[in-house]
């Protein structure tokens, strides 16, 4: 696990998982929202965002969390591990609410992104499994070569996966 792409709905726990895996593996995770948006929530031009990701995936080790289906193939082609957090909408909405309380609606210190919850974002979460998840599965099938693909459908499954990855990392490092 040297090149890890983490995808899933808003509130699914992508950033949390990326931070925890990063700590276990000694890799600083990259949160795509922090690269895509500026402080005023203005997006980067698409070509610039894609080029930035091309640079990121050329590194020997990385963890990148975020969706952005239009550039997901860049990450999938280079990843040796793809983790898809396919949680129910209810769990994701709870994750968003917890994040909102934790950061008090302000800037997330770990990522630099401001907490921004809009009606469109809520609708996106509610429709993710129906509208977006099939597209993500198709992109994974089309653009992932020999990478390990892990689909986690609950917070419990995510915790178990993380615990196993941390044990494996400790065993490899000899501690």
mmCIF file of C-alpha atoms in Angstrom:
data_model
loop_
_atom_site.group_PDB
_atom_site.id
_atom_site.type_symbol
_atom_site.label_atom_id
_atom_site.label_comp_id
_atom_site.label_asym_id
_atom_site.label_seq_id
_atom_site.Cartn_x
_atom_site.Cartn_y
_atom_site.Cartn_z
ATOM 1 C CA UNK A 1 0.000 0.000 0.000
ATOM 2 C CA UNK A 2 2.059 2.875 -1.332
ATOM 3 C CA UNK A 3 -0.363 4.670 -3.661
ATOM 4 C CA UNK A 4 -3.854 4.857 -2.194
ATOM 5 C CA UNK A 5 -6.937 6.501 -3.715
ATOM 6 C CA UNK A 6 -9.870 6.982 -1.338
ATOM 7 C CA UNK A 7 -13.299 7.843 -2.760
ATOM 8 C CA UNK A 8 -16.834 8.034 -1.395
ATOM 9 C CA UNK A 9 -19.729 10.332 -0.673
ATOM 10 C CA UNK A 10 -19.376 13.505 1.318
ATOM 11 C CA UNK A 11 -19.410 12.620 5.009
ATOM 12 C CA UNK A 12 -18.345 9.007 4.404
ATOM 13 C CA UNK A 13 -15.072 9.479 6.279
ATOM 14 C CA UNK A 14 -12.565 9.795 3.425
ATOM 15 C CA UNK A 15 -10.414 12.407 5.136
ATOM 16 C CA UNK A 16 -10.488 10.644 8.497
ATOM 17 C CA UNK A 17 -9.448 7.366 6.882
ATOM 18 C CA UNK A 18 -6.728 9.115 4.869
ATOM 19 C CA UNK A 19 -5.293 10.730 8.013
ATOM 20 C CA UNK A 20 -5.363 7.473 9.977
ATOM 21 C CA UNK A 21 -3.815 5.443 7.141
ATOM 22 C CA UNK A 22 -1.272 8.172 6.577
ATOM 23 C CA UNK A 23 -0.217 8.045 10.221
ATOM 24 C CA UNK A 24 0.061 4.247 10.118
ATOM 25 C CA UNK A 25 1.984 4.179 6.837
ATOM 26 C CA UNK A 26 4.074 7.329 7.228
ATOM 27 C CA UNK A 27 2.442 9.060 4.251
ATOM 28 C CA UNK A 28 1.075 12.605 4.334
ATOM 29 C CA UNK A 29 -2.402 12.459 2.786
ATOM 30 C CA UNK A 30 -3.649 14.928 0.203
ATOM 31 C CA UNK A 31 -7.236 16.150 0.445
ATOM 32 C CA UNK A 32 -8.471 17.122 -3.032
ATOM 33 C CA UNK A 33 -10.992 19.685 -1.787
ATOM 34 C CA UNK A 34 -8.086 21.666 -0.320
ATOM 35 C CA UNK A 35 -6.456 21.755 -3.753
ATOM 36 C CA UNK A 36 -9.564 22.292 -5.837
ATOM 37 C CA UNK A 37 -11.135 25.192 -3.949
ATOM 38 C CA UNK A 38 -9.712 28.451 -2.724
ATOM 39 C CA UNK A 39 -10.881 30.220 0.456
ATOM 40 C CA UNK A 40 -13.793 31.780 -1.418
ATOM 41 C CA UNK A 41 -14.853 28.347 -2.701
ATOM 42 C CA UNK A 42 -13.747 29.095 -6.261
ATOM 43 C CA UNK A 43 -12.594 25.987 -8.165
ATOM 44 C CA UNK A 44 -9.331 25.583 -10.043
ATOM 45 C CA UNK A 45 -9.596 25.370 -13.823
ATOM 46 C CA UNK A 46 -10.130 21.711 -14.808
ATOM 47 C CA UNK A 47 -6.880 21.416 -16.754
ATOM 48 C CA UNK A 48 -4.870 22.823 -13.863
ATOM 49 C CA UNK A 49 -6.564 20.473 -11.398
ATOM 50 C CA UNK A 50 -5.849 17.463 -13.636
ATOM 51 C CA UNK A 51 -2.190 18.495 -14.087
ATOM 52 C CA UNK A 52 -1.828 18.892 -10.330
ATOM 53 C CA UNK A 53 -3.085 15.341 -9.828
ATOM 54 C CA UNK A 54 -0.740 14.013 -12.517
ATOM 55 C CA UNK A 55 2.126 15.477 -10.500
ATOM 56 C CA UNK A 56 0.794 14.016 -7.249
ATOM 57 C CA UNK A 57 0.454 10.472 -8.597
ATOM 58 C CA UNK A 58 3.974 10.509 -10.015
ATOM 59 C CA UNK A 59 5.309 10.311 -6.438
ATOM 60 C CA UNK A 60 6.313 6.856 -5.185
ATOM 61 C CA UNK A 61 3.986 7.012 -2.169
ATOM 62 C CA UNK A 62 0.728 8.917 -1.696
ATOM 63 C CA UNK A 63 -2.744 8.871 -0.229
ATOM 64 C CA UNK A 64 -5.276 11.038 -2.041
ATOM 65 C CA UNK A 65 -8.830 11.412 -0.792
ATOM 66 C CA UNK A 66 -11.623 12.949 -2.792
ATOM 67 C CA UNK A 67 -14.084 12.217 -5.537
ATOM 68 C CA UNK A 68 -13.947 14.398 -8.657
ATOM 69 C CA UNK A 69 -15.082 11.724 -11.110
ATOM 70 C CA UNK A 70 -13.740 13.684 -14.088
ATOM 71 C CA UNK A 71 -10.169 13.203 -12.829
ATOM 72 C CA UNK A 72 -10.644 9.923 -10.947
ATOM 73 C CA UNK A 73 -9.036 7.894 -13.788
ATOM 74 C CA UNK A 74 -5.741 9.727 -13.135
ATOM 75 C CA UNK A 75 -5.675 8.381 -9.581
ATOM 76 C CA UNK A 76 -7.062 4.957 -10.454
ATOM 77 C CA UNK A 77 -4.413 4.272 -13.109
ATOM 78 C CA UNK A 78 -1.605 5.039 -10.662
ATOM 79 C CA UNK A 79 -3.058 3.533 -7.463
ATOM 80 C CA UNK A 80 -2.035 0.195 -6.008
ATOM 81 C CA UNK A 81 -4.969 0.399 -3.564
ATOM 82 C CA UNK A 82 -8.419 1.900 -4.125
ATOM 83 C CA UNK A 83 -10.729 2.304 -1.157
ATOM 84 C CA UNK A 84 -14.362 3.098 -1.901
ATOM 85 C CA UNK A 85 -16.375 4.180 1.139
ATOM 86 C CA UNK A 86 -19.863 3.186 0.014
ATOM 87 C CA UNK A 87 -21.816 4.087 3.155
ATOM 88 C CA UNK A 88 -25.566 4.700 3.411
ATOM 89 C CA UNK A 89 -26.743 8.309 3.098
ATOM 90 C CA UNK A 90 -27.855 8.345 6.746
ATOM 91 C CA UNK A 91 -24.303 7.521 7.920
ATOM 92 C CA UNK A 92 -22.834 10.175 5.598
ATOM 93 C CA UNK A 93 -25.266 12.860 6.784
ATOM 94 C CA UNK A 94 -24.348 12.004 10.364
ATOM 95 C CA UNK A 95 -20.686 12.315 9.391
ATOM 96 C CA UNK A 96 -21.324 15.769 7.931
ATOM 97 C CA UNK A 97 -23.179 16.834 11.087
ATOM 98 C CA UNK A 98 -20.338 15.604 13.310
ATOM 99 C CA UNK A 99 -17.770 17.364 11.149
ATOM 100 C CA UNK A 100 -19.834 20.546 11.328
ATOM 101 C CA UNK A 101 -19.926 20.377 15.136
ATOM 102 C CA UNK A 102 -16.224 19.522 15.391
ATOM 103 C CA UNK A 103 -15.157 22.463 13.219
ATOM 104 C CA UNK A 104 -18.015 24.763 14.228
ATOM 105 C CA UNK A 105 -18.683 25.499 10.582
ATOM 106 C CA UNK A 106 -15.258 27.041 10.110
ATOM 107 C CA UNK A 107 -12.033 26.020 8.469
ATOM 108 C CA UNK A 108 -10.845 22.453 8.960
ATOM 109 C CA UNK A 109 -7.365 22.690 10.399
ATOM 110 C CA UNK A 110 -6.258 19.364 8.906
ATOM 111 C CA UNK A 111 -7.275 20.195 5.343
ATOM 112 C CA UNK A 112 -7.622 23.956 5.155
ATOM 113 C CA UNK A 113 -11.107 23.609 3.647
ATOM 114 C CA UNK A 114 -14.022 25.575 5.008
ATOM 115 C CA UNK A 115 -17.082 23.645 6.090
ATOM 116 C CA UNK A 116 -19.713 24.438 3.491
ATOM 117 C CA UNK A 117 -23.048 22.680 3.677
ATOM 118 C CA UNK A 118 -25.580 23.665 1.037
ATOM 119 C CA UNK A 119 -28.916 22.167 -0.037
ATOM 120 C CA UNK A 120 -27.163 20.873 -3.184
ATOM 121 C CA UNK A 121 -24.533 19.132 -1.055
ATOM 122 C CA UNK A 122 -27.251 17.439 1.030
ATOM 123 C CA UNK A 123 -29.052 16.329 -2.158
ATOM 124 C CA UNK A 124 -25.737 14.999 -3.499
ATOM 125 C CA UNK A 125 -25.278 12.872 -0.381
ATOM 126 C CA UNK A 126 -28.881 11.633 -0.454
ATOM 127 C CA UNK A 127 -28.595 10.563 -4.102
ATOM 128 C CA UNK A 128 -24.952 9.390 -4.052
ATOM 129 C CA UNK A 129 -25.567 5.642 -3.836
ATOM 130 C CA UNK A 130 -28.207 5.744 -6.567
ATOM 131 C CA UNK A 131 -26.649 8.271 -8.939
ATOM 132 C CA UNK A 132 -22.903 8.424 -8.294
ATOM 133 C CA UNK A 133 -21.849 5.074 -6.825
ATOM 134 C CA UNK A 134 -22.607 3.133 -10.047
ATOM 135 C CA UNK A 135 -20.441 5.599 -11.971
ATOM 136 C CA UNK A 136 -17.614 5.224 -9.446
ATOM 137 C CA UNK A 137 -17.851 1.415 -9.640
ATOM 138 C CA UNK A 138 -17.689 1.640 -13.457
ATOM 139 C CA UNK A 139 -14.668 3.960 -13.349
ATOM 140 C CA UNK A 140 -12.920 1.635 -10.916
ATOM 141 C CA UNK A 141 -13.621 -1.367 -13.160
ATOM 142 C CA UNK A 142 -12.446 0.492 -16.258
ATOM 143 C CA UNK A 143 -9.361 2.296 -14.962
ATOM 144 C CA UNK A 144 -7.942 0.198 -12.140
ATOM 145 C CA UNK A 145 -5.334 -2.280 -13.256
ATOM 146 C CA UNK A 146 -3.906 -4.720 -10.708
ATOM 147 C CA UNK A 147 -4.758 -2.514 -7.736
ATOM 148 C CA UNK A 148 -6.460 -3.934 -4.695
ATOM 149 C CA UNK A 149 -10.010 -2.577 -4.567
ATOM 150 C CA UNK A 150 -11.625 -2.380 -1.149
ATOM 151 C CA UNK A 151 -15.300 -1.441 -0.795
ATOM 152 C CA UNK A 152 -16.320 -0.541 2.757
ATOM 153 C CA UNK A 153 -20.042 -0.201 3.428
ATOM 154 C CA UNK A 154 -20.120 0.786 7.102
ATOM 155 C CA UNK A 155 -18.151 2.685 9.722
ATOM 156 C CA UNK A 156 -17.537 -0.636 11.486
ATOM 157 C CA UNK A 157 -16.033 -2.129 8.315
ATOM 158 C CA UNK A 158 -13.873 0.978 7.940
ATOM 159 C CA UNK A 159 -12.603 0.711 11.533
ATOM 160 C CA UNK A 160 -11.783 -2.978 11.016
ATOM 161 C CA UNK A 161 -9.977 -2.252 7.772
ATOM 162 C CA UNK A 162 -7.992 0.541 9.371
ATOM 163 C CA UNK A 163 -7.034 -1.647 12.350
ATOM 164 C CA UNK A 164 -5.820 -4.384 9.993
ATOM 165 C CA UNK A 165 -3.836 -1.937 7.884
ATOM 166 C CA UNK A 166 -2.228 -0.453 10.990
ATOM 167 C CA UNK A 167 -1.260 -3.943 12.251
ATOM 168 C CA UNK A 168 0.221 -4.805 8.864
ATOM 169 C CA UNK A 169 2.198 -1.539 8.775
ATOM 170 C CA UNK A 170 3.588 -2.198 12.274
ATOM 171 C CA UNK A 171 4.547 -5.742 11.290
ATOM 172 C CA UNK A 172 6.365 -4.495 8.195
ATOM 173 C CA UNK A 173 8.254 -1.875 10.169
ATOM 174 C CA UNK A 174 9.180 -4.419 12.836
ATOM 175 C CA UNK A 175 7.609 -2.581 15.764
#
